[in-house]
Amino acid sequence: AQKITQTQPGMFVQEKEAVTLDCTYDTSDPSYGLFWYKQPSSGEMIFLIYQGSYDQQNATEGRYSLNFQKARKSANLVISASQLGDSAMYFCAMREGPNNDMRFGAGTRLTVKP
Amino acid sequence: EAQVTQNPRYLITVTGKKLTVTCSQNMNHEYMSWYRQDPGLGLRQIYYSMNVEVTDKGDVPEGYKVSRKEKRNFPLILESPSPNQTSLYFCASSSHPGRGYEYQETQYFGPGTRLLVL
C-alpha cells in the first residue's frame, strides 16, 4: 500500500505568490517523522523541512512551512513568496519504525512563472 | 566538508556486465541506504544498513547486492544488470535516529548516479 501520496504531479505558481504542495501519509506507528526534499534539475536531493509526529507546532524554515494536520494524516508544504529558483521536483517522505525506513511520495513538479 | 560521495556519476553499460557503484560518507553515520528514482514512482529503497556488517532488504532489492565492511562505505553491486535497472540511484546516510520521536535526523544524499543499461 502506498504510504506517501502526493496527488499533484505538476503545479504552477506565479512568482512572489504562495503555493501549497499536498502530501498525505499512512502509518499506524505513533512515532514518525515527515520530511520534504527539493530536487532541482541538477538532480541532487536538498533537505527542506522536518516535522515530528509529536511536535505541537507546525515546522517553519524561512519561506518553507509545513501544514501538519495529524488527524487527517496530511503534511502539506507551503512555500511563500515563490522565486524562480523554486522550480523543481518536491518530494514528501516519512521515516518510521525500528528500521528507520524512509518512504517517499511520487513527487510534485513545481514551476514558478515570471 | 560533510558529504556523501558516489562514483561513477554516469554509467552506460550492457546487459549482464557486472558493475559496482561506490558510496562513501565522512560523517561517521551508522545508517546508510540505497534508493532508485524512477519517473512517477519517487524514490524507492533498495537496501539499507543499520551498521557495519548489518544489511537488509528494502522495497526493491531484486537484482542488487550490497555490503558494509566498513562504516564509511556502502557499495551497490549489480551482478547481471538488465535494462529495467536503468535508473537514477542515490546513496544516503544518517546517524541512527533511535526510537520514539527522534526522527529529526535527515538523511544526507549523495549526488546520484545515472545508470543506463543497454
CSV table of C-alpha atoms in Angstrom, one decimal:
chain,number,residue,atom,x,y,z
A,1,ALA,CA,0.0,0.0,0.0
A,2,GLN,CA,1.2,3.5,-0.8
A,3,LYS,CA,2.5,5.1,2.4
A,4,ILE,CA,3.0,8.6,1.0
A,5,THR,CA,0.7,10.2,-1.5
A,6,GLN,CA,1.4,13.3,-3.5
A,7,THR,CA,-1.7,13.9,-5.6
A,8,GLN,CA,-0.3,16.8,-7.7
A,9,PRO,CA,2.1,15.6,-10.4
A,10,GLY,CA,2.6,19.2,-11.5
A,11,MET,CA,1.9,22.7,-10.1
A,12,PHE,CA,2.3,26.2,-11.5
A,13,VAL,CA,2.6,29.3,-9.4
A,14,GLN,CA,3.2,32.9,-10.2
A,15,GLU,CA,6.5,34.4,-8.9
A,16,LYS,CA,6.1,36.1,-5.5
A,17,GLU,CA,2.9,34.2,-4.7
A,18,ALA,CA,2.5,31.3,-2.2
A,19,VAL,CA,1.9,27.7,-3.2
A,20,THR,CA,0.9,24.6,-1.2
A,21,LEU,CA,2.1,21.2,-2.2
A,22,ASP,CA,0.0,18.4,-0.8
A,23,CYS,CA,1.1,15.3,1.0
A,24,THR,CA,-0.8,12.6,2.8
A,25,TYR,CA,0.7,9.6,4.6
A,26,ASP,CA,-0.4,6.4,6.1
A,27,THR,CA,1.0,4.8,9.2
A,28,SER,CA,-0.1,3.0,12.3
A,29,ASP,CA,3.1,3.9,14.2
A,30,PRO,CA,2.6,6.7,16.7
A,31,SER,CA,6.2,7.9,16.2
A,32,TYR,CA,7.3,9.1,12.8
A,33,GLY,CA,9.0,11.9,11.1
A,34,LEU,CA,7.9,13.8,8.0
A,35,PHE,CA,10.3,15.4,5.6
A,36,TRP,CA,10.3,17.5,2.4
A,37,TYR,CA,13.0,17.5,-0.1
A,38,LYS,CA,13.7,19.6,-3.2
A,39,GLN,CA,15.3,18.2,-6.3
A,40,PRO,CA,16.3,20.8,-8.8
A,41,SER,CA,17.1,19.9,-12.4
A,42,SER,CA,20.7,19.2,-11.5
A,43,GLY,CA,19.4,16.1,-9.6
A,44,GLU,CA,20.6,16.5,-6.0
A,45,MET,CA,18.3,16.0,-3.1
A,46,ILE,CA,18.1,19.0,-0.8
A,47,PHE,CA,16.5,18.7,2.6
A,48,LEU,CA,14.0,21.5,3.3
A,49,ILE,CA,12.0,20.9,6.4
A,50,TYR,CA,11.1,18.3,9.1
A,51,GLN,CA,8.0,17.7,11.2
A,52,GLY,CA,7.9,15.2,14.1
A,53,SER,CA,4.8,13.3,14.9
A,54,TYR,CA,4.8,14.7,18.5
A,55,ASP,CA,5.6,18.2,17.5
A,56,GLN,CA,2.8,20.5,18.7
A,57,GLN,CA,3.6,23.4,16.3
A,58,ASN,CA,4.0,23.4,12.6
A,59,ALA,CA,7.6,23.5,11.4
A,60,THR,CA,8.9,26.5,9.6
A,61,GLU,CA,12.2,27.1,7.8
A,62,GLY,CA,12.5,30.5,6.2
A,63,ARG,CA,10.0,30.6,3.3
A,64,TYR,CA,9.0,27.0,3.9
A,65,SER,CA,6.4,25.9,6.4
A,66,LEU,CA,4.7,22.6,6.9
A,67,ASN,CA,1.0,22.5,7.5
A,68,PHE,CA,0.7,19.4,9.7
A,69,GLN,CA,-2.7,18.0,10.3
A,70,LYS,CA,-2.2,14.8,12.3
A,71,ALA,CA,-5.8,13.6,12.4
A,72,ARG,CA,-6.0,13.9,8.7
A,73,LYS,CA,-2.6,12.5,8.2
A,74,SER,CA,-1.5,15.3,6.0
A,75,ALA,CA,1.7,17.3,5.8
A,76,ASN,CA,1.5,19.9,3.2
A,77,LEU,CA,4.4,22.1,2.2
A,78,VAL,CA,3.7,25.8,1.9
A,79,ILE,CA,6.2,27.9,0.0
A,80,SER,CA,5.7,31.6,0.5
A,81,ALA,CA,6.8,34.4,-1.9
A,82,SER,CA,7.8,31.9,-4.7
A,83,GLN,CA,11.0,32.5,-6.6
A,84,LEU,CA,12.1,31.3,-10.0
A,85,GLY,CA,14.7,29.2,-8.3
A,86,ASP,CA,12.0,27.3,-6.5
A,87,SER,CA,11.1,25.5,-9.8
A,88,ALA,CA,12.0,21.9,-9.0
A,89,MET,CA,10.6,18.5,-8.0
A,90,TYR,CA,9.4,18.3,-4.4
A,91,PHE,CA,9.3,15.0,-2.5
A,92,CYS,CA,7.4,14.3,0.7
A,93,ALA,CA,8.9,11.5,2.8
A,94,MET,CA,8.1,9.7,6.1
A,95,ARG,CA,10.5,7.9,8.4
A,96,GLU,CA,9.1,5.4,10.8
A,97,GLY,CA,9.6,2.1,12.5
A,98,PRO,CA,12.6,0.3,14.2
A,99,ASN,CA,14.4,0.1,10.9
A,100,ASN,CA,14.0,3.9,10.3
A,101,ASP,CA,12.7,3.1,6.9
A,102,MET,CA,12.1,6.2,4.8
A,103,ARG,CA,9.3,6.2,2.2
A,104,PHE,CA,8.9,8.8,-0.5
A,105,GLY,CA,6.0,10.1,-2.4
A,106,ALA,CA,6.0,10.2,-6.2
A,107,GLY,CA,6.8,13.9,-6.2
A,108,THR,CA,5.3,17.2,-7.4
A,109,ARG,CA,7.0,19.2,-10.1
A,110,LEU,CA,6.6,22.9,-9.3
A,111,THR,CA,7.1,25.5,-12.0
A,112,VAL,CA,7.3,29.2,-11.0
A,113,LYS,CA,6.3,31.6,-13.7
A,114,PRO,CA,7.7,35.0,-14.0
B,1,GLU,CA,33.2,19.1,4.3
B,2,ALA,CA,30.5,16.7,5.4
B,3,GLN,CA,29.3,14.8,2.4
B,4,VAL,CA,28.2,11.6,0.7
B,5,THR,CA,30.1,10.7,-2.5
B,6,GLN,CA,29.1,8.3,-5.2
B,7,ASN,CA,31.0,7.0,-8.2
B,8,PRO,CA,30.6,7.0,-11.0
B,9,ARG,CA,28.1,9.8,-11.6
B,10,TYR,CA,27.1,8.5,-15.0
B,11,LEU,CA,27.4,5.0,-16.4
B,12,ILE,CA,26.4,3.3,-19.6
B,13,THR,CA,26.7,-0.5,-19.7
B,14,VAL,CA,25.4,-3.5,-21.4
B,15,THR,CA,23.1,-6.3,-20.1
B,16,GLY,CA,24.9,-8.8,-18.0
B,17,LYS,CA,28.1,-6.9,-17.3
B,18,LYS,CA,28.7,-6.7,-13.6
B,19,LEU,CA,29.1,-3.3,-12.1
B,20,THR,CA,29.6,-1.6,-8.8
B,21,VAL,CA,28.5,1.9,-7.7
B,22,THR,CA,30.5,3.1,-4.7
B,23,CYS,CA,29.2,5.2,-1.9
B,24,SER,CA,31.2,6.8,0.9
B,25,GLN,CA,30.3,9.1,3.7
B,26,ASN,CA,32.6,11.1,6.0
B,27,MET,CA,30.2,11.8,8.8
B,28,ASN,CA,30.6,8.6,10.8
B,29,HIS,CA,27.0,7.7,10.2
B,30,GLU,CA,25.7,4.3,11.3
B,31,TYR,CA,22.8,4.2,8.8
B,32,MET,CA,23.3,4.0,5.1
B,33,SER,CA,20.8,3.3,2.3
B,34,TRP,CA,20.4,3.0,-1.5
B,35,TYR,CA,17.5,4.2,-3.4
B,36,ARG,CA,16.5,4.2,-7.0
B,37,GLN,CA,14.4,7.0,-8.6
B,38,ASP,CA,12.1,6.4,-11.5
B,39,PRO,CA,9.6,8.9,-13.0
B,40,GLY,CA,6.2,8.8,-11.3
B,41,LEU,CA,7.5,6.5,-8.5
B,42,GLY,CA,9.6,8.7,-6.4
B,43,LEU,CA,12.5,7.1,-4.6
B,44,ARG,CA,12.3,3.5,-3.6
B,45,GLN,CA,14.6,1.9,-1.1
B,46,ILE,CA,16.8,-0.9,-2.4
B,47,TYR,CA,18.9,-1.9,0.6
B,48,TYR,CA,19.8,-0.3,3.9
B,49,SER,CA,22.4,-0.9,6.6
B,50,MET,CA,22.0,-0.1,10.2
B,51,ASN,CA,25.7,-0.6,10.9
B,52,VAL,CA,28.8,-2.4,9.9
B,53,GLU,CA,28.0,-6.0,8.7
B,54,VAL,CA,24.3,-5.4,9.1
B,55,THR,CA,22.3,-5.0,5.9
B,56,ASP,CA,18.7,-5.6,5.0
B,57,LYS,CA,16.4,-5.5,2.0
B,58,GLY,CA,14.3,-2.5,1.2
B,59,ASP,CA,11.3,-2.4,-1.1
B,60,VAL,CA,13.0,-3.3,-4.4
B,61,PRO,CA,16.1,-5.5,-3.7
B,62,GLU,CA,15.8,-7.9,-6.6
B,63,GLY,CA,18.9,-7.8,-8.8
B,64,TYR,CA,21.1,-5.9,-6.3
B,65,LYS,CA,23.6,-6.7,-3.7
B,66,VAL,CA,25.3,-4.6,-1.1
B,67,SER,CA,28.0,-5.0,1.5
B,68,ARG,CA,29.0,-3.0,4.6
B,69,LYS,CA,32.5,-4.0,5.6
B,70,GLU,CA,33.4,-0.5,6.8
B,71,LYS,CA,31.3,2.1,8.4
B,72,ARG,CA,32.0,4.7,5.7
B,73,ASN,CA,31.4,2.6,2.6
B,74,PHE,CA,28.3,1.0,1.2
B,75,PRO,CA,28.8,-0.2,-2.4
B,76,LEU,CA,25.9,-1.2,-4.6
B,77,ILE,CA,26.5,-4.2,-6.8
B,78,LEU,CA,24.6,-5.2,-9.9
B,79,GLU,CA,25.8,-8.8,-10.7
B,80,SER,CA,23.9,-9.0,-14.0
B,81,PRO,CA,22.4,-5.7,-14.9
B,82,SER,CA,19.2,-5.6,-17.0
B,83,PRO,CA,17.5,-2.7,-18.9
B,84,ASN,CA,14.9,-2.4,-16.2
B,85,GLN,CA,17.6,-1.3,-13.8
B,86,THR,CA,18.2,1.8,-15.8
B,87,SER,CA,17.5,4.5,-13.3
B,88,LEU,CA,18.9,7.3,-11.1
B,89,TYR,CA,20.5,5.9,-8.0
B,90,PHE,CA,21.0,7.7,-4.7
B,91,CYS,CA,23.1,6.7,-1.7
B,92,ALA,CA,22.1,8.3,1.6
B,93,SER,CA,23.4,8.2,5.2
B,94,SER,CA,22.3,9.4,8.6
B,95,SER,CA,23.1,8.8,12.2
B,96,HIS,CA,20.8,6.3,13.9
B,97,PRO,CA,17.9,8.3,15.0
B,98,GLY,CA,16.7,5.9,17.6
B,99,ARG,CA,13.2,5.3,18.7
B,100,GLY,CA,10.3,7.4,19.8
B,101,TYR,CA,10.0,10.7,18.2
B,102,GLU,CA,13.6,11.2,17.4
B,103,TYR,CA,13.4,11.0,13.7
B,104,GLN,CA,14.7,14.5,13.2
B,105,GLU,CA,18.0,13.4,11.7
B,106,THR,CA,17.5,13.8,8.0
B,107,GLN,CA,19.3,11.6,5.5
B,108,TYR,CA,22.2,13.1,3.6
B,109,PHE,CA,22.1,12.2,0.0
B,110,GLY,CA,24.9,11.7,-2.5
B,111,PRO,CA,24.8,13.4,-5.9
B,112,GLY,CA,23.2,10.5,-7.6
B,113,THR,CA,24.4,8.0,-10.3
B,114,ARG,CA,22.6,7.9,-13.6
B,115,LEU,CA,22.7,4.3,-15.0
B,116,LEU,CA,21.8,3.2,-18.4
B,117,VAL,CA,21.7,-0.5,-19.2
B,118,LEU,CA,21.5,-1.3,-22.9
